[in-house]
Short mmCIF file of C-alpha atoms and ligand atoms in Angstrom, two decimals:
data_model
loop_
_atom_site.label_atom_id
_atom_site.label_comp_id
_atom_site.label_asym_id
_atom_site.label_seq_id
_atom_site.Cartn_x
_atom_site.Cartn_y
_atom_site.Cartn_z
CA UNK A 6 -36.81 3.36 33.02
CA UNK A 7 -35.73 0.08 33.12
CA UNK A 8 -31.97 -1.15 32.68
CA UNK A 9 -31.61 -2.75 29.12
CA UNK A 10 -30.46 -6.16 29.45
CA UNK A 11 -27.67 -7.79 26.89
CA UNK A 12 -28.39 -11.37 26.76
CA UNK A 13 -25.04 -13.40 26.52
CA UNK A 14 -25.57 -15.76 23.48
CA UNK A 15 -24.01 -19.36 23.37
CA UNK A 16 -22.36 -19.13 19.96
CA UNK A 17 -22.08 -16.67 17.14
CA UNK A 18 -22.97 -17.75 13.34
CA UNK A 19 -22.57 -16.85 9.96
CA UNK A 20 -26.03 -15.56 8.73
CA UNK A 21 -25.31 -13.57 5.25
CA UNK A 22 -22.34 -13.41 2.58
CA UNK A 23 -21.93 -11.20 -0.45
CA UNK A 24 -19.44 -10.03 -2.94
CA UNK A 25 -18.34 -7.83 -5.04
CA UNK A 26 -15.73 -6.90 -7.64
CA UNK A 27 -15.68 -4.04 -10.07
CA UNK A 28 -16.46 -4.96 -14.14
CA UNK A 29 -12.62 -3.63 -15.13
CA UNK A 30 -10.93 -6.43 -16.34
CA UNK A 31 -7.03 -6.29 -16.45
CA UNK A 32 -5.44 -9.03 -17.97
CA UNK A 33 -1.72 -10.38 -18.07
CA UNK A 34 -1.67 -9.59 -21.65
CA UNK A 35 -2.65 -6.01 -20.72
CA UNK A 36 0.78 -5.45 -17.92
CA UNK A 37 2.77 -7.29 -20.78
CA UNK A 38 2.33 -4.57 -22.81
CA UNK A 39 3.12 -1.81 -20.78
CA UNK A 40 5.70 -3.56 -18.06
CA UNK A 41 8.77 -5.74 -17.83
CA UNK A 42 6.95 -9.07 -17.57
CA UNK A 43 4.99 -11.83 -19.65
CA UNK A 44 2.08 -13.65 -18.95
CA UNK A 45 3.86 -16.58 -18.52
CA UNK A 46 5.82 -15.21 -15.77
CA UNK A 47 2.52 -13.72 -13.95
CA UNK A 48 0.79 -17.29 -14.12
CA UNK A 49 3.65 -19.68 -13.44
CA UNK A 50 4.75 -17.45 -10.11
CA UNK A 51 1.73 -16.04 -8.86
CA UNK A 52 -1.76 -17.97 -10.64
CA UNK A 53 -3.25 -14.92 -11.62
CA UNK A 54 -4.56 -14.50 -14.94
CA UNK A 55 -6.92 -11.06 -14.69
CA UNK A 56 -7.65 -8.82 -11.78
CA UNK A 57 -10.16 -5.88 -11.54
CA UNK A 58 -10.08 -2.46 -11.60
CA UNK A 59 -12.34 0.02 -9.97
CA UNK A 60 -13.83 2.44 -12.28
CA UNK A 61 -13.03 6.23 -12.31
CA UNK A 62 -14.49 8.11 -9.41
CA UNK A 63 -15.47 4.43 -7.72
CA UNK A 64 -13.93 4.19 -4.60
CA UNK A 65 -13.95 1.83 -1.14
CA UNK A 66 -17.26 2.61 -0.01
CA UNK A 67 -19.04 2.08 -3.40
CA UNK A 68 -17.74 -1.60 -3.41
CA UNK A 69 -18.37 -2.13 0.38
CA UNK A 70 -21.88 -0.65 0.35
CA UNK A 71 -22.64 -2.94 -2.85
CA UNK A 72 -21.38 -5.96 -1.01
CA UNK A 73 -22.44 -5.11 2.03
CA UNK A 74 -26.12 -5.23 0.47
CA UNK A 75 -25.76 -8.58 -1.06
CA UNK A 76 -25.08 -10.11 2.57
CA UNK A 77 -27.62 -8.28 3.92
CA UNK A 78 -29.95 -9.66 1.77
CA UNK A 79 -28.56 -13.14 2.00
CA UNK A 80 -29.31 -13.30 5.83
CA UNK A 81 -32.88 -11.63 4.92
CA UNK A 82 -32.34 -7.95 5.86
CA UNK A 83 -31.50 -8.43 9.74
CA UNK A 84 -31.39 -5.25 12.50
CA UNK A 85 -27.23 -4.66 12.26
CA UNK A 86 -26.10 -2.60 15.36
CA UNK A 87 -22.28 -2.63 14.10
CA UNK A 88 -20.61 -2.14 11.52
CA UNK A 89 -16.69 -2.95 10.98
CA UNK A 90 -14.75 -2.50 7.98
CA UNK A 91 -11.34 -3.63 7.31
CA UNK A 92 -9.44 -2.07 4.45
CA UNK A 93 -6.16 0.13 4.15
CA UNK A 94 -7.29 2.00 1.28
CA UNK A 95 -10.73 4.20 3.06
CA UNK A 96 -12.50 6.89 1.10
CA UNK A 97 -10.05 9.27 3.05
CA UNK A 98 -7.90 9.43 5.40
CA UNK A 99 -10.49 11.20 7.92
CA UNK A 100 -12.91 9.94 8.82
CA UNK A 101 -13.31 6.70 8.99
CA UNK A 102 -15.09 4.81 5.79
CA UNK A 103 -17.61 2.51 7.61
CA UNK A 104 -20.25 5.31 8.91
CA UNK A 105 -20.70 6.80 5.00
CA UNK A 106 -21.23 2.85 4.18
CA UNK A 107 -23.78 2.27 7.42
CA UNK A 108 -25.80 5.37 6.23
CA UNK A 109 -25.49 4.74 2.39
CA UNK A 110 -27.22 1.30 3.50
CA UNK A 111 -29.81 2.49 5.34
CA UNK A 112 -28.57 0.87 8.98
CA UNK A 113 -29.66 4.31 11.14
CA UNK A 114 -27.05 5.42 13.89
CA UNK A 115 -25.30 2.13 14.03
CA UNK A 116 -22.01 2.03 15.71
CA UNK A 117 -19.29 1.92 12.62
CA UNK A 118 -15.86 2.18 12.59
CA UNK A 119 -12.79 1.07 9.91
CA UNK A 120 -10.31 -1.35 11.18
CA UNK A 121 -6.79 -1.79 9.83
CA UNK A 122 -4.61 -4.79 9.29
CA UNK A 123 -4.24 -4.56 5.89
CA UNK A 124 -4.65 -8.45 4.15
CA UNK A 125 -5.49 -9.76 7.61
CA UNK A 126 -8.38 -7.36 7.99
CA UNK A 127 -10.82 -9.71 7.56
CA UNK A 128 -10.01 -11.64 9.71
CA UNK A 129 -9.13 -9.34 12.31
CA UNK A 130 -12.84 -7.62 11.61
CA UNK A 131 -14.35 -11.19 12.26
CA UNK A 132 -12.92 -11.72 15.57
CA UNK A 133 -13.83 -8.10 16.70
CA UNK A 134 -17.39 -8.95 15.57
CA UNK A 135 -17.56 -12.54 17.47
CA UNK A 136 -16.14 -10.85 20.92
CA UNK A 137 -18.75 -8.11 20.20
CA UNK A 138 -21.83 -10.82 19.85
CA UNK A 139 -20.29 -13.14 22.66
CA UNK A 140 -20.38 -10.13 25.23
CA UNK A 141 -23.70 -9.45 24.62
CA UNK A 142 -22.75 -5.98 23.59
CA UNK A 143 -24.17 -6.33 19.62
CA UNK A 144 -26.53 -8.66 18.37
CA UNK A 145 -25.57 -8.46 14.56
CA UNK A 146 -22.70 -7.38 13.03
CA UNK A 147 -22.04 -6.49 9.32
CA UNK A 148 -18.21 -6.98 8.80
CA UNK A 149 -16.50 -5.83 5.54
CA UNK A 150 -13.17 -6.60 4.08
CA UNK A 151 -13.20 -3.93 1.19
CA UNK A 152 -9.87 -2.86 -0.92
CA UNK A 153 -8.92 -0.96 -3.48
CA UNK A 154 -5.16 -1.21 -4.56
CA UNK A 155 -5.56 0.16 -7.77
CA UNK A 156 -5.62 3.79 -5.92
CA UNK A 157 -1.96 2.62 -4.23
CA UNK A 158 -0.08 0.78 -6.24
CA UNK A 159 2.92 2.26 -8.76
CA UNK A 160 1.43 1.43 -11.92
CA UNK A 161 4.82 0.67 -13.13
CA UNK A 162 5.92 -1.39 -10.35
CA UNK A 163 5.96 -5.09 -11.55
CA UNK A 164 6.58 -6.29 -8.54
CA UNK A 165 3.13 -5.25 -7.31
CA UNK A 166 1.28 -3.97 -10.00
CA UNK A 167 0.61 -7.84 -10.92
CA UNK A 168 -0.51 -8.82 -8.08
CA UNK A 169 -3.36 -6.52 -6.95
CA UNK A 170 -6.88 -5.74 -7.60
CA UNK A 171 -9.80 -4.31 -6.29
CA UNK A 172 -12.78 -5.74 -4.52
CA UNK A 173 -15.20 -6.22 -1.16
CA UNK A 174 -16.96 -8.69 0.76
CA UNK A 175 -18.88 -9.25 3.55
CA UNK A 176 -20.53 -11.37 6.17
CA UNK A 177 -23.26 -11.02 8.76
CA UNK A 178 -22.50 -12.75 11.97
CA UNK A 179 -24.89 -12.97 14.76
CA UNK A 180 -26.20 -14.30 18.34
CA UNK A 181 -26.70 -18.28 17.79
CA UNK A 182 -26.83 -21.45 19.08
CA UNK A 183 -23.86 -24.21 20.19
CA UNK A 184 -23.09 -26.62 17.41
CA UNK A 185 -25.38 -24.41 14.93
CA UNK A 186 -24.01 -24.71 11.35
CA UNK A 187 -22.65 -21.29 10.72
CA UNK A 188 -21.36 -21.14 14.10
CA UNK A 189 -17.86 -19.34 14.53
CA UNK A 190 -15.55 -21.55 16.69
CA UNK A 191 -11.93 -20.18 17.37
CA UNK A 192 -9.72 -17.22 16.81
CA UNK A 193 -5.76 -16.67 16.77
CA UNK A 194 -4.49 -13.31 15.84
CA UNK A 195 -0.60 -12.33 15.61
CA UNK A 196 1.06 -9.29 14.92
CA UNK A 197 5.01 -8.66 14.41
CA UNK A 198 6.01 -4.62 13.92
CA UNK A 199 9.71 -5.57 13.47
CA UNK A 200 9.26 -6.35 9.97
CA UNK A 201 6.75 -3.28 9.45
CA UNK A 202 8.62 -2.14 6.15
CA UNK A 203 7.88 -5.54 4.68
CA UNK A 204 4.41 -4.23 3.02
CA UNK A 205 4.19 -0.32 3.42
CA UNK A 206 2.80 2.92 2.12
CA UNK A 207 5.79 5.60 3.34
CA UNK A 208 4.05 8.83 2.99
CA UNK A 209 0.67 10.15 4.06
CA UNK A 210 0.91 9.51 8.10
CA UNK A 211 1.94 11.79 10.23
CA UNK A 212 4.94 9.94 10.25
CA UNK A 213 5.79 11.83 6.72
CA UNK A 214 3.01 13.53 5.83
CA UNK A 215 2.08 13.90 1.86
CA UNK A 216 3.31 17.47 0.62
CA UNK A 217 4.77 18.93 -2.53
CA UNK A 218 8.07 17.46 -2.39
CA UNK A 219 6.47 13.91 -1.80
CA UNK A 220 8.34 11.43 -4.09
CA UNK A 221 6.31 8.71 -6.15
CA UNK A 222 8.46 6.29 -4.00
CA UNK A 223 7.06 7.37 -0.83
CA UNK A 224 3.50 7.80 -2.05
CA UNK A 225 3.00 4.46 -3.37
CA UNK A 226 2.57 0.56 -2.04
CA UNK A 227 5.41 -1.10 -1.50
CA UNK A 228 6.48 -5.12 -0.78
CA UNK A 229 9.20 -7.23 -0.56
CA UNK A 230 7.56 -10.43 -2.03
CA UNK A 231 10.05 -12.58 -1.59
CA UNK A 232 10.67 -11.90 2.53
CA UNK A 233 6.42 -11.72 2.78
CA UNK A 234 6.24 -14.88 0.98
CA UNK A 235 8.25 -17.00 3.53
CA UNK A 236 6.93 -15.08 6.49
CA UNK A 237 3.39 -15.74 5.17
CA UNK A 238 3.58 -19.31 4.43
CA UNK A 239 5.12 -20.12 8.80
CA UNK A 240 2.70 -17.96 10.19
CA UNK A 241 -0.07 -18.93 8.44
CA UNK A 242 0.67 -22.42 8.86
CA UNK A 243 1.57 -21.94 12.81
CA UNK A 244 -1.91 -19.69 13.60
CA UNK A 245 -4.05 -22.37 11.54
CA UNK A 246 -2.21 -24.90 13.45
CA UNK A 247 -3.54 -23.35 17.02
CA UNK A 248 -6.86 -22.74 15.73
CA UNK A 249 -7.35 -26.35 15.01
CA UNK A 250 -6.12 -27.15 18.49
CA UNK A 251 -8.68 -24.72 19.85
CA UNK A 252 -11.84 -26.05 17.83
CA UNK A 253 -10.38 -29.80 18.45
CA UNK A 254 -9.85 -30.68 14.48
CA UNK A 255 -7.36 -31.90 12.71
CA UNK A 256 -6.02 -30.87 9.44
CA UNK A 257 -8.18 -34.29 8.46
CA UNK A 258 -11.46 -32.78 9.61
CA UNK A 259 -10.90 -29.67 7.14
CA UNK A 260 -13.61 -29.52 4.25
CA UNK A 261 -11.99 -26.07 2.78
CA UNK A 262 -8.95 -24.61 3.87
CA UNK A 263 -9.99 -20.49 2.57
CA UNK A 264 -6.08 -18.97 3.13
CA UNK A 265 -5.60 -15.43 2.16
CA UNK A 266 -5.52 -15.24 -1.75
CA UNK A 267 -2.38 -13.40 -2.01
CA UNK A 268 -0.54 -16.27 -4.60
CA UNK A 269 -1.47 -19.57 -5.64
CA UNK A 270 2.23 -21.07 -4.76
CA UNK A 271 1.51 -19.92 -1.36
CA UNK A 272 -1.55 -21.37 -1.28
CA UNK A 273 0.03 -24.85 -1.93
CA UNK A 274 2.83 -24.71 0.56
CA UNK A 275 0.36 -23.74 3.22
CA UNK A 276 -2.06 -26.27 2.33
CA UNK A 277 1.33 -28.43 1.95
CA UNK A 278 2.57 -28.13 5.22
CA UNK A 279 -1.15 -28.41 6.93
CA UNK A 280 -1.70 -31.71 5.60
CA UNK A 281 -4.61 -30.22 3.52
CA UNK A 282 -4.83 -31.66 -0.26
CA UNK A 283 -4.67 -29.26 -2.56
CA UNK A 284 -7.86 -29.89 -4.34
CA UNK A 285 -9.58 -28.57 -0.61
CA UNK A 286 -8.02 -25.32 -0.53
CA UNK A 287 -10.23 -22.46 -2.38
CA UNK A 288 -8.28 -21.02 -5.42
CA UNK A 289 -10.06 -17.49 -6.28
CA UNK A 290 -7.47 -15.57 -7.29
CA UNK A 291 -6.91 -16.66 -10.85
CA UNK A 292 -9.44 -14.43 -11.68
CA UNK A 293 -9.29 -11.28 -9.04
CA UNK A 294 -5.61 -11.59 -7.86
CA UNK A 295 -4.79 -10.21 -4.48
CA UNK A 296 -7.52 -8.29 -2.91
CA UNK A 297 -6.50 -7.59 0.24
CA UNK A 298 -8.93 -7.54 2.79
CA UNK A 299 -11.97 -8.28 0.44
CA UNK A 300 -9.91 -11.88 -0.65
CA UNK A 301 -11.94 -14.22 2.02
CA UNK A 302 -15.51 -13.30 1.90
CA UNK A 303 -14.80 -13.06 -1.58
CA UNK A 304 -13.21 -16.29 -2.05
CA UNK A 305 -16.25 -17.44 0.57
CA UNK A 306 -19.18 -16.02 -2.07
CA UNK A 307 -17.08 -17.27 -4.85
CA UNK A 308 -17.19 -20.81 -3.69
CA UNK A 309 -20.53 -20.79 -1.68
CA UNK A 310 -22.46 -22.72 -4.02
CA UNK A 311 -19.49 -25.78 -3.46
CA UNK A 312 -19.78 -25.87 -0.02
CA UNK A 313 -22.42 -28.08 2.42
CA UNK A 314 -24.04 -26.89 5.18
CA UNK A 315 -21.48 -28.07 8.04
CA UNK A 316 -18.17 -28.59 6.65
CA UNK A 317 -15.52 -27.46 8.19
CA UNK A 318 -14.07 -24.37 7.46
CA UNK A 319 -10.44 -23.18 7.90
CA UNK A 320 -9.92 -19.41 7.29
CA UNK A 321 -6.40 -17.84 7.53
CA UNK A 322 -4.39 -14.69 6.54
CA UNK A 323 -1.37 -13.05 6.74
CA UNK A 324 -0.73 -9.38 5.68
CA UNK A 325 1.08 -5.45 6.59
CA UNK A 326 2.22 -4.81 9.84
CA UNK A 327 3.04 -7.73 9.93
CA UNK A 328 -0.34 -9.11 10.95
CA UNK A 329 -1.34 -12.67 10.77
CA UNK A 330 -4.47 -14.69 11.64
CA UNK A 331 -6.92 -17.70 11.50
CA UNK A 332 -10.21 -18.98 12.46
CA UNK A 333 -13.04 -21.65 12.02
CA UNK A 334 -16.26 -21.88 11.00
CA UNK A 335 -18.37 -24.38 10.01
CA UNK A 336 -20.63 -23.76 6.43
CA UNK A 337 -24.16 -22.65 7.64
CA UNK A 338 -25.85 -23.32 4.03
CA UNK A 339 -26.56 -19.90 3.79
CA UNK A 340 -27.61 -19.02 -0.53
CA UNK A 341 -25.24 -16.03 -1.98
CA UNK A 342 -27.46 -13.89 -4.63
CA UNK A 343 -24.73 -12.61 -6.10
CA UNK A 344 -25.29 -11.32 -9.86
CA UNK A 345 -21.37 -10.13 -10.39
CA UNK A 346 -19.91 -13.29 -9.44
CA UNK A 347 -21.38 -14.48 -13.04
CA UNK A 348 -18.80 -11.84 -14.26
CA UNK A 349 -15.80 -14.01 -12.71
CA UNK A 350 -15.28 -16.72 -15.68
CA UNK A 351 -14.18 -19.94 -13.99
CA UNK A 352 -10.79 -20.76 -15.06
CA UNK A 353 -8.89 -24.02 -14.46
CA UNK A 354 -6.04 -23.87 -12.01
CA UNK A 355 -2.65 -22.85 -14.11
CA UNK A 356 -1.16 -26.53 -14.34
CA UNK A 357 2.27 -25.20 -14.90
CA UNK A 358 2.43 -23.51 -11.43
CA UNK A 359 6.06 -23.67 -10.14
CA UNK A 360 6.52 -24.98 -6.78
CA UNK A 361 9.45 -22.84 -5.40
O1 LIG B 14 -1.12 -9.90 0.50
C1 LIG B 14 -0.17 -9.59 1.49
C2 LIG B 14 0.91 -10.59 1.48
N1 LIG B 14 1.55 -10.61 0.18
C3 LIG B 14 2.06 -11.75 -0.25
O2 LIG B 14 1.88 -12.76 0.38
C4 LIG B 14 2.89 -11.74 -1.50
C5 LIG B 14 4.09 -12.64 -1.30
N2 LIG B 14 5.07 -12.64 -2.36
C6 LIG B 14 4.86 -13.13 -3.59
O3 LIG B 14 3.76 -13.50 -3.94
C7 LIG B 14 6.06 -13.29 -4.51
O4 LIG B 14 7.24 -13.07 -3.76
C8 LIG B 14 6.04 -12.36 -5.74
C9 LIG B 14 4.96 -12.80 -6.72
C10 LIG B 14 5.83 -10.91 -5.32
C11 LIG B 14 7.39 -12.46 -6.47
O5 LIG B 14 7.63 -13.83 -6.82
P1 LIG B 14 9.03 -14.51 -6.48
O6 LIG B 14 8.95 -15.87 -6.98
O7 LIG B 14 9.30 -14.32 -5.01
O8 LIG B 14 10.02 -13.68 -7.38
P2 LIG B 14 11.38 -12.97 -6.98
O9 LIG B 14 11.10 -11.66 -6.34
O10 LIG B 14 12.24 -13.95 -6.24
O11 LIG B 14 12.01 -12.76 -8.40
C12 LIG B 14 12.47 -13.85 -9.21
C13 LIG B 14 12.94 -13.29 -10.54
C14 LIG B 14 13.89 -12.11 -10.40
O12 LIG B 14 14.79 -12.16 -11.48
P3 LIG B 14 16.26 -12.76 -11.31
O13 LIG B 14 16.92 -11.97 -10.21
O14 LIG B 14 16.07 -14.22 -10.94
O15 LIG B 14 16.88 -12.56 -12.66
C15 LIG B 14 12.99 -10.92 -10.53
O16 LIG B 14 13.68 -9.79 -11.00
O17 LIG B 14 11.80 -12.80 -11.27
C16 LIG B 14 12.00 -11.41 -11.57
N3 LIG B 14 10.69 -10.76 -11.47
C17 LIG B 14 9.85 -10.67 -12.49
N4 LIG B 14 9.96 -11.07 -13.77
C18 LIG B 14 8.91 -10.83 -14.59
C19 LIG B 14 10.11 -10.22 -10.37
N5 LIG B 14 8.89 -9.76 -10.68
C20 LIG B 14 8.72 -10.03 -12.01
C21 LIG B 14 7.65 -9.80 -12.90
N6 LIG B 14 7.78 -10.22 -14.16
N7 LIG B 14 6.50 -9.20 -12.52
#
């Protein structure tokens, strides 16, 4: 029997986006009533206004399988032999979430496997699925950034009960052509495990494993914002930085700058010190707050119908572990059927955002 050859491919390209976000809609008004905060507060120092909510007995999988079909059926259906998944909240804690979502979509015996770096996931999951296509060893990937806080977070934690909601999207990336709209151009991917108890879940490793003494404390998302927010806003700004070196662009050349949507003030101070007006950086969390690994491709489906085929396209997160990342990609005109994002009213960015 013949030796099955991998052709090398010149480039890899975006070929299919979708999104999706649960109907639950939690507002500020709703955490005003039950929590030590105001509306007010919530949009001045973050820029959310509602998140979303999974519904009882939805879970990880049910989001990424539903977004997961929409990009499929953006790129027109095509042969996936991987799939990667990035999210810190999986269906369990064994086995991984990505096979149930491979099978649930109909993809056969497709490699699959979950891949954590909590709000850098995405990213992270990208680059895995480039370096898979480039080698020769896949020819398209289905990568998901799917999240579902509302299953973490202390419900009477206002420090991060505000910020979070639930959510997935995906991309297909495959074999393509140099200079191909769509095509993926560079990568840079950090990671810093001194400051691992910046963003943490204590209990459930076998670090401290979950038992009957467990206390809420342990069991439940943590952050400190205010350490995560100056971390977030160097190393994004430093990894977007290189991957403009490596794809030979300046911050002039950027059509979109799509940053992590983990608060709008961040947002601005990245886009601040990039050199990257404001008014070019994608502002989707408004209406979905942080979503973790789902906030790019979701941010990406949300603002698809904005973008032309070819701009230039700077993605970059930071997130748990610490982990931090960025990449480019120019727009491949690809069309995002995508029902749900009707749901997401359109708001206007809070004009009374604080700066500092
Ligand atoms: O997605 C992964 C990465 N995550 C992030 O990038 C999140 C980064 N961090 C943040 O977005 C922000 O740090 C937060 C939104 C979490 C907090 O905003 P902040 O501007 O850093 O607030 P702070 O923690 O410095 O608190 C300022 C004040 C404090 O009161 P005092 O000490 O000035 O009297 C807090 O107690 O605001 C108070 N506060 C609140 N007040 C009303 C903190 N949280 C709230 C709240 N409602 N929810």
């Amino acid at each position: 029997m013949p030796a099955r050859t991998k052709r090398k491919p010149d480039a890899v390209v975006l070929q299919g986006l979708g999104g999706y976000v649960p109907t639950g809609v939690i507002t500020n008004q709703d955490l005003e009533s039950r929590l030590d905060t105001t509306d007010e507060w919530i949009r001045t120092r973050t820029g959310i206004r509602t998140r979303r909510f999974a519904a009882e007995g939805e879970a990880t999988s049910d989001m990424a399988t539903e977004a997961g079909r929409r990009a499929l059926a953006s790129a027109g259906n095509p042969d996936i032999d991987l799939v990667i998944l990035a999210t810190t909240t999986p269906d369990h804690p064994c086995p991984a979430t990505a096979p149930a979502v491979a099978s649930r979509l109909g993809l056969g015996p497709v490699a699959a496997f979950d891949l954590a770096a909590v709000c850098s996931g995405f990213i992270y999951a990208l680059a895995q699925a480039n370096a898979a296509v480039l080698s020769g060893q896949n020819r398209n990937v289905l990568v998901i950034g799917a999240d579902m806080f509302s299953a973490i977070i202390n419900p009477e934690d206002r420090n991060t009960a505000i910020i979070f909601g639930d959510g997935a999207g995906a991309v297909i990336v495959g074999a393509g052509e140099e200079g191909q709209p769509g095509q993926v151009s560079a990568f840079d991917l950090h990671s810093d495990g001194t400051c691992q108890d910046l963003i943490k879940v204590t209990a459930g490793g076998s670090r401290m494993p979950v038992n009957a003494g467990t206390l809420d404390a342990d069991r439940f998302f943590t952050m400190q914002g205010k350490e995560v927010f100056a971390k977030a806003v160097e190393a994004m700004a430093g990894s977007s930085r290189t991957a403009l070196a490596d794809s030979g662009w300046n911050a002039e050349d950027v059509d979109w700058l799509i940053a992590h949507q983990a608060n709008q003030r961040i947002l601005n101070r990245v886009a601040g010190v990039l050199g990257i007006p404001p008014e070019r950086a994608v502002l989707h969390l408004d209406r979905v707050g942080n979503t973790s690994a789902a906030s790019i491709p979701l941010a990406l489906a949300d603002y698809a119908s904005k973008f032309s085929k070819g701009d230039k396209m700077l993605l970059t997160a930071f997130g748990g572990g610490t982990t931090w990342g960025a990449a480019t990609l120019s727009w491949p005109g690809i069309t995002v059927t995508d029902p749900q994002q009707d749901l997401i009213e359109r708001t206007t960015p809070c004009p009374s955002l604080q700066s500092s």
